[in-house]
Short mmCIF file of N, CA and C in Angstrom, two decimals:
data_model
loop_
_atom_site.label_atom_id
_atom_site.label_comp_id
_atom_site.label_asym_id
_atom_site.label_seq_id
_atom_site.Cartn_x
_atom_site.Cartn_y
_atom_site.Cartn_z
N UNK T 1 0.84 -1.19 0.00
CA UNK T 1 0.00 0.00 0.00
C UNK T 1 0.88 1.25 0.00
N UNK T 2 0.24 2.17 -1.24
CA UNK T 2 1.56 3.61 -1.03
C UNK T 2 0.74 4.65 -0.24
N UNK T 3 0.99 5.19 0.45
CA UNK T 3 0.90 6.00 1.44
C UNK T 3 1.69 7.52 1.23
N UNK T 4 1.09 8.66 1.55
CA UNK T 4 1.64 10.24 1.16
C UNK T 4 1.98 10.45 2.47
N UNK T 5 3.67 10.52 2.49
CA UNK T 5 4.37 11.51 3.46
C UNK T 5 3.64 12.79 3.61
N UNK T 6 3.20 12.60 4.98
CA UNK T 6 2.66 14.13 5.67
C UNK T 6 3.78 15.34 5.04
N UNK T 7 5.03 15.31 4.90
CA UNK T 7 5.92 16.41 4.65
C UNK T 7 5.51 16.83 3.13
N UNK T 8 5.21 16.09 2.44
CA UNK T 8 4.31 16.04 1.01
C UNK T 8 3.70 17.33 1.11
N UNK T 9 2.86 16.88 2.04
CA UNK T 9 1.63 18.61 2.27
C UNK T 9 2.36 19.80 2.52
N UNK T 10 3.35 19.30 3.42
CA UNK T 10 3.85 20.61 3.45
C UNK T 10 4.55 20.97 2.03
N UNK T 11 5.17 20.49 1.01
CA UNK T 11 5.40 20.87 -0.11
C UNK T 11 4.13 21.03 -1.08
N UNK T 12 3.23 20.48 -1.10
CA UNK T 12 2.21 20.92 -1.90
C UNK T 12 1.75 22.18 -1.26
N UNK T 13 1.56 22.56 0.12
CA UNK T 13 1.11 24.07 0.44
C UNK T 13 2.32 25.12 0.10
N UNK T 14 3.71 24.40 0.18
CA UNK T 14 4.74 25.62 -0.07
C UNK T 14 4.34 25.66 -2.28
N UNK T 15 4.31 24.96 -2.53
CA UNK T 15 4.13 25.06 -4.18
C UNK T 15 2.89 26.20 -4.74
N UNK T 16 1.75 25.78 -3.54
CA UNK T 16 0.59 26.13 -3.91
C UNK T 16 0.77 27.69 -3.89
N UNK T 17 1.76 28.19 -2.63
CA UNK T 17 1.77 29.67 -2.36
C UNK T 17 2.61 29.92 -3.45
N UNK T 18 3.84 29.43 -3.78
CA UNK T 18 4.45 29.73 -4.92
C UNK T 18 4.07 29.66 -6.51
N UNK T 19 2.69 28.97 -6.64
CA UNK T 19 1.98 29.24 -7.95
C UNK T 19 1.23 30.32 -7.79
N UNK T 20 0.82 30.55 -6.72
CA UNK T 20 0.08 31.99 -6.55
C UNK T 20 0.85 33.54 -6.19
N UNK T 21 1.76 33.40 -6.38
CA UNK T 21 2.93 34.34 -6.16
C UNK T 21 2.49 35.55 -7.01
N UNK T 22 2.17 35.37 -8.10
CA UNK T 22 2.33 36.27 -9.26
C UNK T 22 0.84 37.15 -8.72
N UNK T 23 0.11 36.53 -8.48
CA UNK T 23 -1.51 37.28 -7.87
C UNK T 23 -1.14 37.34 -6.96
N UNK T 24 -0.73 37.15 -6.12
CA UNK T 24 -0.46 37.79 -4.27
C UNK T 24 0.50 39.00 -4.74
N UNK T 25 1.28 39.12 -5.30
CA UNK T 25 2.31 40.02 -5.22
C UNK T 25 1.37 41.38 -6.05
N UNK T 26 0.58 41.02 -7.53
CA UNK T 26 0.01 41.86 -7.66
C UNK T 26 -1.49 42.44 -7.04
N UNK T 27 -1.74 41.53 -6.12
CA UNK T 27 -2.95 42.38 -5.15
C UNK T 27 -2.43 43.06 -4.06
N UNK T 28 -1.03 42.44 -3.87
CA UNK T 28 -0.34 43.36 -3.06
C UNK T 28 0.16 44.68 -3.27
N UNK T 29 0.48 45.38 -4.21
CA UNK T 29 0.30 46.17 -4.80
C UNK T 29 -0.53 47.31 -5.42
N UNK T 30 -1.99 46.37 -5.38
CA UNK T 30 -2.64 47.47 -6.28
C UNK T 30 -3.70 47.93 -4.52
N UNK T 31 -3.66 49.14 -4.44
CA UNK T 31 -4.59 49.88 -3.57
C UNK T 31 -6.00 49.68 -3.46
N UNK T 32 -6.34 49.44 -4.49
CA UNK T 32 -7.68 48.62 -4.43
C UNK T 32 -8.15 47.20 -4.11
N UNK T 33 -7.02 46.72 -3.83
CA UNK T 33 -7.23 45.79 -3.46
C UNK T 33 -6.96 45.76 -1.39
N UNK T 34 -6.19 46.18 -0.93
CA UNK T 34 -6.01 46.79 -0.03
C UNK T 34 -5.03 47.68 0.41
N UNK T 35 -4.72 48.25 1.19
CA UNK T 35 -3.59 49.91 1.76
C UNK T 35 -2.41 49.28 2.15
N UNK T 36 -2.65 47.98 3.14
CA UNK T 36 -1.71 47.78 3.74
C UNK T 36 0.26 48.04 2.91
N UNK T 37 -0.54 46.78 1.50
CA UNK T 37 1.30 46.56 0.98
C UNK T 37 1.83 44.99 1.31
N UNK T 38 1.21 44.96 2.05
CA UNK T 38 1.62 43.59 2.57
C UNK T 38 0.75 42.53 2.89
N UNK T 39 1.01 40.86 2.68
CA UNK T 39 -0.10 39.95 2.92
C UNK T 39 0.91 38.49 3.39
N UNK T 40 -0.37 38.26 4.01
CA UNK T 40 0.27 36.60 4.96
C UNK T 40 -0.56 35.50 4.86
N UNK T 41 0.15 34.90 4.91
CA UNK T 41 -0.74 33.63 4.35
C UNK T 41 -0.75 32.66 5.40
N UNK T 42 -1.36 31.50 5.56
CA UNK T 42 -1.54 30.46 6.96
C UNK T 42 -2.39 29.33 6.32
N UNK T 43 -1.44 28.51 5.63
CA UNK T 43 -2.17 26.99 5.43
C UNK T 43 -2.66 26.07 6.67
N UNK T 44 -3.47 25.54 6.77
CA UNK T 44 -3.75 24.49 7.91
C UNK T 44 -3.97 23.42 7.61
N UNK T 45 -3.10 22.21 8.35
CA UNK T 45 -3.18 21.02 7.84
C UNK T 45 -4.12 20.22 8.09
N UNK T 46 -4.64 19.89 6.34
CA UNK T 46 -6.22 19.22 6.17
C UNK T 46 -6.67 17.69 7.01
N UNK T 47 -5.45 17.33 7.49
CA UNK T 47 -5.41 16.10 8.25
C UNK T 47 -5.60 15.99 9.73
N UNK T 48 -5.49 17.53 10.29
CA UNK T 48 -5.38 17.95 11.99
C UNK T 48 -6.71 18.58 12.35
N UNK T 49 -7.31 17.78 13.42
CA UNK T 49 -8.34 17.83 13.50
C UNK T 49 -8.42 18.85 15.42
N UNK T 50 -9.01 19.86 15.23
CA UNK T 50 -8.76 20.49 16.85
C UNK T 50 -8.85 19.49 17.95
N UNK T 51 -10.26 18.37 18.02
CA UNK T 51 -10.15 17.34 18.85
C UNK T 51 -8.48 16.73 19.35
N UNK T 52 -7.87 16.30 17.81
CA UNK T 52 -6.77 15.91 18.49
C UNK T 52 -5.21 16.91 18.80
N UNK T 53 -5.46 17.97 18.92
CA UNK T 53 -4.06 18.82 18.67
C UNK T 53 -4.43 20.16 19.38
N UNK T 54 -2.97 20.74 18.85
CA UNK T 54 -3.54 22.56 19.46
C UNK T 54 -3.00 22.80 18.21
N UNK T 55 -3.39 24.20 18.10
CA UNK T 55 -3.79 24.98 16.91
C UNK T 55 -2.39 25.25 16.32
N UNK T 56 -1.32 25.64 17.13
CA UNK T 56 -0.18 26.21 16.15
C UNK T 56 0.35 24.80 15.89
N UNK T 57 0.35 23.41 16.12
CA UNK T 57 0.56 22.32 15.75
C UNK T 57 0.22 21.68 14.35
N UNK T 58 -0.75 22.28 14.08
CA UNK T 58 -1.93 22.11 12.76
C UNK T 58 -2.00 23.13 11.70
N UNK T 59 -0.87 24.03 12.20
CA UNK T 59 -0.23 25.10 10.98
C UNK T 59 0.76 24.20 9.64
N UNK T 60 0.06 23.86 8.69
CA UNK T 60 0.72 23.33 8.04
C UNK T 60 2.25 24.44 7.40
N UNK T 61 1.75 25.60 6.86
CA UNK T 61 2.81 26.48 6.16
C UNK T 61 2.51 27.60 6.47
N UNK T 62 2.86 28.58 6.88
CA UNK T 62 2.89 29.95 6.64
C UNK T 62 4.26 31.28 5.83
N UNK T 63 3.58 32.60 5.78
CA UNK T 63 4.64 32.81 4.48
C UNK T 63 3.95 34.25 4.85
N UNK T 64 4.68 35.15 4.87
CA UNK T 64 4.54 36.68 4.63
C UNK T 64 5.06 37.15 3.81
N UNK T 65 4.93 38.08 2.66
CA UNK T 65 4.69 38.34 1.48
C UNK T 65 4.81 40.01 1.72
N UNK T 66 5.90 40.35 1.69
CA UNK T 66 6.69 42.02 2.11
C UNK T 66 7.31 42.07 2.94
N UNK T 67 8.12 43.39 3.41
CA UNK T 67 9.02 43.45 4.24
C UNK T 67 8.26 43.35 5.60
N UNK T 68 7.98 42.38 6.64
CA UNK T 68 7.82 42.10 7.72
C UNK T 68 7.89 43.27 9.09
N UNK T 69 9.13 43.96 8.69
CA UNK T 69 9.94 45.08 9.41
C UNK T 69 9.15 45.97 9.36
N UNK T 70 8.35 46.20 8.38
CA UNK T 70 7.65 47.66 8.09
C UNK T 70 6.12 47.36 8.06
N UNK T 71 5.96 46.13 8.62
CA UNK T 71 4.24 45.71 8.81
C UNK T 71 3.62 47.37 10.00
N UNK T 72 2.12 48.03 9.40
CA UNK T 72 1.99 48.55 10.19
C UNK T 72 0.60 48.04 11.15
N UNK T 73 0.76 46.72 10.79
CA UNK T 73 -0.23 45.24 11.94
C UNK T 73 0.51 44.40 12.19
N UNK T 74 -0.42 43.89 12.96
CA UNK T 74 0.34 42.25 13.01
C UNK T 74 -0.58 41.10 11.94
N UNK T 75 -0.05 41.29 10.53
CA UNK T 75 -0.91 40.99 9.88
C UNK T 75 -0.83 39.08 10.14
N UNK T 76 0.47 38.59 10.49
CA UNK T 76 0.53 37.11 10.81
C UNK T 76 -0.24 36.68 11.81
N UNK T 77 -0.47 37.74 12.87
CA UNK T 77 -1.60 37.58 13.89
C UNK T 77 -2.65 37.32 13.43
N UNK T 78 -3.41 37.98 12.61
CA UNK T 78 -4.69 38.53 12.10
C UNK T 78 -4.93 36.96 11.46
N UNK T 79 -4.15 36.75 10.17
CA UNK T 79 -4.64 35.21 9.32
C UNK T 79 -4.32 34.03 10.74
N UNK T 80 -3.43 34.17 11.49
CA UNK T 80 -3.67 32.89 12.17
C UNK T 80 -4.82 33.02 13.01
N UNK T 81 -5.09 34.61 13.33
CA UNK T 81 -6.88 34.42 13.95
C UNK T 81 -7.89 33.75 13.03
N UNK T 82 -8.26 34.29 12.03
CA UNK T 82 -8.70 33.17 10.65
C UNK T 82 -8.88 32.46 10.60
N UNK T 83 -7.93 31.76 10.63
CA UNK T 83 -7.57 30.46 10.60
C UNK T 83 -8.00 29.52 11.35
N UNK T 84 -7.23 30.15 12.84
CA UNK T 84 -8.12 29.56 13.77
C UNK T 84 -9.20 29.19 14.19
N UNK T 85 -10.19 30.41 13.67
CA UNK T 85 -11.72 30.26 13.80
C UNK T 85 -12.12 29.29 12.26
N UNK T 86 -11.42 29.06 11.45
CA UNK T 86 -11.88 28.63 10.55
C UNK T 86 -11.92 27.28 10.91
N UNK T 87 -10.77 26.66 11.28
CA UNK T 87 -10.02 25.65 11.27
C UNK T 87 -11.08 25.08 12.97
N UNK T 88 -11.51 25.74 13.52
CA UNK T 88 -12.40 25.10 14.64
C UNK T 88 -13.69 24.75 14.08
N UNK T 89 -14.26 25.39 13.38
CA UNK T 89 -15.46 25.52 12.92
C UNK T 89 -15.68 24.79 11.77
N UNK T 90 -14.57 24.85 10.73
CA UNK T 90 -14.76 24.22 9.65
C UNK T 90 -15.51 25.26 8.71
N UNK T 91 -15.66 26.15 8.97
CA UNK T 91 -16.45 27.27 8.16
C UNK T 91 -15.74 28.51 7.25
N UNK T 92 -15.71 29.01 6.92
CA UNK T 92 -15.14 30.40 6.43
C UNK T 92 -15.53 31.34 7.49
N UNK T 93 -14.25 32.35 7.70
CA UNK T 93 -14.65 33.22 8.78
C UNK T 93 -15.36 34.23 8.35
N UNK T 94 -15.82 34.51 7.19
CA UNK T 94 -16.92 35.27 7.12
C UNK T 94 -18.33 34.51 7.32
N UNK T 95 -18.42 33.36 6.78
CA UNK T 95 -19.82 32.86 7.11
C UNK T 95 -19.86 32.81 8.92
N UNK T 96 -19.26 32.78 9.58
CA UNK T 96 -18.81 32.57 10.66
C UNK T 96 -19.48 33.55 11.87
N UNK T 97 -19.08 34.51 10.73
CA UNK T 97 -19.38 36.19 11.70
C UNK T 97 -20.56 36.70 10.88
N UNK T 98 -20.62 36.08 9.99
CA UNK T 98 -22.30 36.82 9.54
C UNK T 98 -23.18 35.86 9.74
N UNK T 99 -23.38 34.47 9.57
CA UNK T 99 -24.68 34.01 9.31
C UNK T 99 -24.29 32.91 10.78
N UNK T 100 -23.44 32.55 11.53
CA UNK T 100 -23.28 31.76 12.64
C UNK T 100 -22.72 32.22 13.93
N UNK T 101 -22.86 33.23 14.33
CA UNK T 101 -21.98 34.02 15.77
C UNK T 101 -22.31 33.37 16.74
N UNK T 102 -23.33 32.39 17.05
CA UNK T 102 -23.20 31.41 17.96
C UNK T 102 -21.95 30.55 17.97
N UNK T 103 -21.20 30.58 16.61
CA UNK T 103 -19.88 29.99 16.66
C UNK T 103 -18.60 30.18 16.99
N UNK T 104 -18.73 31.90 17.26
CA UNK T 104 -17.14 32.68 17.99
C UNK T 104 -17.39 32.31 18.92
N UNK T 105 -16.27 32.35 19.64
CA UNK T 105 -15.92 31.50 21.27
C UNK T 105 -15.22 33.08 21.98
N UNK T 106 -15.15 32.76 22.75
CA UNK T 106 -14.85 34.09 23.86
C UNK T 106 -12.91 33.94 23.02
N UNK T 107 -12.20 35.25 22.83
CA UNK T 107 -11.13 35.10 22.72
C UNK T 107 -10.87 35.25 20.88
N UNK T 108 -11.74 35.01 20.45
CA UNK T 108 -11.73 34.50 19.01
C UNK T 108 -11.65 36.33 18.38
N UNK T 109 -11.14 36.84 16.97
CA UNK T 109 -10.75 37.85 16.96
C UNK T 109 -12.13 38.07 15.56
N UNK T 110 -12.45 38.93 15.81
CA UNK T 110 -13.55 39.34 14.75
C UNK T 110 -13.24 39.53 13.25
N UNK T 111 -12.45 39.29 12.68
CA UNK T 111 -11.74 39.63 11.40
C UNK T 111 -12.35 38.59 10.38
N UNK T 112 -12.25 38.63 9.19
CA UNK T 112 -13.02 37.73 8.27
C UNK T 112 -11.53 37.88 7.11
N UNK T 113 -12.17 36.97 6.34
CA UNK T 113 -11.04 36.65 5.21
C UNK T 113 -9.96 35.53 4.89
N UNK T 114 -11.08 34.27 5.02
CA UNK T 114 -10.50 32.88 5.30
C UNK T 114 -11.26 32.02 4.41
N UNK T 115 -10.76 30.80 3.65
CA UNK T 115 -11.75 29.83 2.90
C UNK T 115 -11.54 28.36 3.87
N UNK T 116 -12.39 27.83 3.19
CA UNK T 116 -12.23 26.48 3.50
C UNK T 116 -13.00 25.72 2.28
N UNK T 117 -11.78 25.00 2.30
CA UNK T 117 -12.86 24.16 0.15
C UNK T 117 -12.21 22.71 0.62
N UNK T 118 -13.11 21.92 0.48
CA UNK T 118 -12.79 20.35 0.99
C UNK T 118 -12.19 20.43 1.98
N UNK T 119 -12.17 20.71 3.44
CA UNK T 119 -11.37 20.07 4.63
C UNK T 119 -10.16 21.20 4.64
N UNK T 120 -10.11 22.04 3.30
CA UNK T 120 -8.54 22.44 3.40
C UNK T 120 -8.82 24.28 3.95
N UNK T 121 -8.02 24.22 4.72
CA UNK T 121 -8.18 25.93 5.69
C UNK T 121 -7.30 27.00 5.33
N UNK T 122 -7.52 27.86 4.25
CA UNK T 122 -6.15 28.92 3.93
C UNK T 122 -6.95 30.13 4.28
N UNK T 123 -6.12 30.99 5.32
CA UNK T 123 -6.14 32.18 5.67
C UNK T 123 -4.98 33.19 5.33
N UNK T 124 -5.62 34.23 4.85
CA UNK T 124 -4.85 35.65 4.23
C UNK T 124 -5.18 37.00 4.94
N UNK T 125 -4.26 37.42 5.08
CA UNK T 125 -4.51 38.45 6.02
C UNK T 125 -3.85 40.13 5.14
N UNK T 126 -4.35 41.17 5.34
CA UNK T 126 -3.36 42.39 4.85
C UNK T 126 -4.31 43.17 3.42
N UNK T 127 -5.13 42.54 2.84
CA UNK T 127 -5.79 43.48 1.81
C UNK T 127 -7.27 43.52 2.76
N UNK T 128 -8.25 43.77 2.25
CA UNK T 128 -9.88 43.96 2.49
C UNK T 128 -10.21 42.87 2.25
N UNK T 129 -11.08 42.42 3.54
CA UNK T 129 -11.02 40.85 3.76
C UNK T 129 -11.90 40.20 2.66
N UNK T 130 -12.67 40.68 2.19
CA UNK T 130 -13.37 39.93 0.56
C UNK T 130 -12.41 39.63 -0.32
N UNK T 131 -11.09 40.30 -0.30
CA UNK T 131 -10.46 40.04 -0.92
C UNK T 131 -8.96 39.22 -0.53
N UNK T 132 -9.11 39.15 1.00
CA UNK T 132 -8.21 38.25 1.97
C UNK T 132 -8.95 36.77 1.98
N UNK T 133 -10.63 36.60 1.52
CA UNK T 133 -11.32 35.59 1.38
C UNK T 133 -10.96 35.15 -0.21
N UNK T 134 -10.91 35.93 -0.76
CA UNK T 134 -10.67 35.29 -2.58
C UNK T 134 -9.07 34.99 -2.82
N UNK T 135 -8.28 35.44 -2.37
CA UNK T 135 -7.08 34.96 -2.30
C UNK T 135 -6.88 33.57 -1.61
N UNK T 136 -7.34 33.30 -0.50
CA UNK T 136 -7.47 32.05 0.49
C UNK T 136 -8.43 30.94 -0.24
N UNK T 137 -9.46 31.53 -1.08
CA UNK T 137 -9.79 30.38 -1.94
C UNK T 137 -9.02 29.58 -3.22
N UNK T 138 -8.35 30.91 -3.30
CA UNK T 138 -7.14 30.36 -4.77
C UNK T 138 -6.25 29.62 -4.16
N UNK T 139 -5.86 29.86 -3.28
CA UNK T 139 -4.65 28.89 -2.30
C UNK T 139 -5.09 27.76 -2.17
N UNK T 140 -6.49 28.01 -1.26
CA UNK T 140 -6.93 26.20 -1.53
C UNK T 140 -6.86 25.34 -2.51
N UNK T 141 -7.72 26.25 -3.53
CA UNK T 141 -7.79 25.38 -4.35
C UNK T 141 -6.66 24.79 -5.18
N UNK T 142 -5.26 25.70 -5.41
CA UNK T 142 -3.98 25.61 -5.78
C UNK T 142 -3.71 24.03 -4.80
N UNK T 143 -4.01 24.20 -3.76
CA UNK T 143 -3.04 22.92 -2.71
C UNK T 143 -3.64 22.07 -3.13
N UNK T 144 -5.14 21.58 -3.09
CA UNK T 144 -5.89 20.13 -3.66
C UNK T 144 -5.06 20.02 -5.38
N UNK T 145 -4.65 21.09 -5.87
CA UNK T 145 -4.35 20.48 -7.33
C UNK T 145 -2.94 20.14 -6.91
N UNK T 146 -2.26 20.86 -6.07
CA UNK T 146 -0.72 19.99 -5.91
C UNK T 146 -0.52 18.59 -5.17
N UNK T 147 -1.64 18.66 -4.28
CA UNK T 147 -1.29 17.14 -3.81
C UNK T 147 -1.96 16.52 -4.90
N UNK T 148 -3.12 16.77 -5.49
CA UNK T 148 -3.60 15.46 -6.43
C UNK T 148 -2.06 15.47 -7.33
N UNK T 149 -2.01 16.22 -7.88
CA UNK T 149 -0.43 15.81 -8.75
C UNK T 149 0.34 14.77 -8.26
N UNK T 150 0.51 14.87 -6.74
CA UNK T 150 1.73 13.81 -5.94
C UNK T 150 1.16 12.50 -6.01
N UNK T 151 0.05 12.41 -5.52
CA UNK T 151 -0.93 11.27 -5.63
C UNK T 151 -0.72 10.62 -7.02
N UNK T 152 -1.04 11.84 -7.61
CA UNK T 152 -0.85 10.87 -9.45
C UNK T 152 0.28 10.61 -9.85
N UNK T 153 1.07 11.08 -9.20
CA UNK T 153 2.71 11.25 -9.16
C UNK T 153 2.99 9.24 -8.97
N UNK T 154 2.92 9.26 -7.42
CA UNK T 154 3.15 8.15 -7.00
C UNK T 154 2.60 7.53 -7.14
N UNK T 155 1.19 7.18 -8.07
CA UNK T 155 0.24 6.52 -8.07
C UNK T 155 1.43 5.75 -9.62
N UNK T 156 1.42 6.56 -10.18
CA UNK T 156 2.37 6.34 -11.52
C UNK T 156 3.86 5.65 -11.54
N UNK T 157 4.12 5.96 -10.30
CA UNK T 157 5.48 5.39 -9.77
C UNK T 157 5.92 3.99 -10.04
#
């Protein structure tokens, strides 16, 4: 039986951010998309379930995207709040805070701009969170196409 090295994921989430490079860098940029300048990203691993773990354990990849030094947030804070609430809930943190607030927990940070597409949790933090939510969906969906690759990879092996 072939079996996918957990470290796998972590290369399919580092690939996934690096196919999306070219759109992160230019939403980073354009003002309309948000002021900040800067964006962070926070994969969560689709296999870690809160029952069994704690939360920074189940950070599959993360990645900040500008000079760090000159953040005027803590924008790595912000997506691992995201995340977090995403990654408990299983929800997007906007559906989260608009249509389920019985689901924030005391502690949980009010911010939106997180997907979740099959099991898989990418949070973005640093533009206007509709658009910290559409970035985090391209990521997802980028990571399900890099692990299916590995899968077909080794399936082919």
């Amino acid at each position: 039986m072939n079996t996918l090295p957990q470290t796998r994921h972590r290369e399919a989430a580092e690939q996934s951010v690096q196919l999306a490079m070219p759109m992160l860098e230019a939403a980073r940029a354009d003002r309309r998309v948000g002021e900040s300048g800067f964006l962070h990203v926070v994969i969560m691993d689709p296999q870690a379930r809160p029952a069994d773990g704690d939360f920074e354990s189940a950070i599959l990849y993360e990645k900040s995207i500008g000079d760090t030094s000159r953040w005027d947030a803590d924008y790595g804070a912000y997506a691992r709040a995201k995340a977090r609430l995403s990654w408990r809930t299983g929800r997007p943190s906007h559906e989260v805070l608009a249509l389920q607030p019985h689901l924030v927990a005391q502690g949980d940070v009010l911010v939106w701009g997180s997907a979740v597409v099959d099991g898989v949790v990418v949070a973005v933090s640093g533009a206007n969170p509709w658009f910290d939510e559409a970035l985090s969906g391209a990521i997802a969906h980028l990571f399900k196409a890099c692990v299916h690759a590995q899968v077909d990879a080794q399936a082919s092996a």
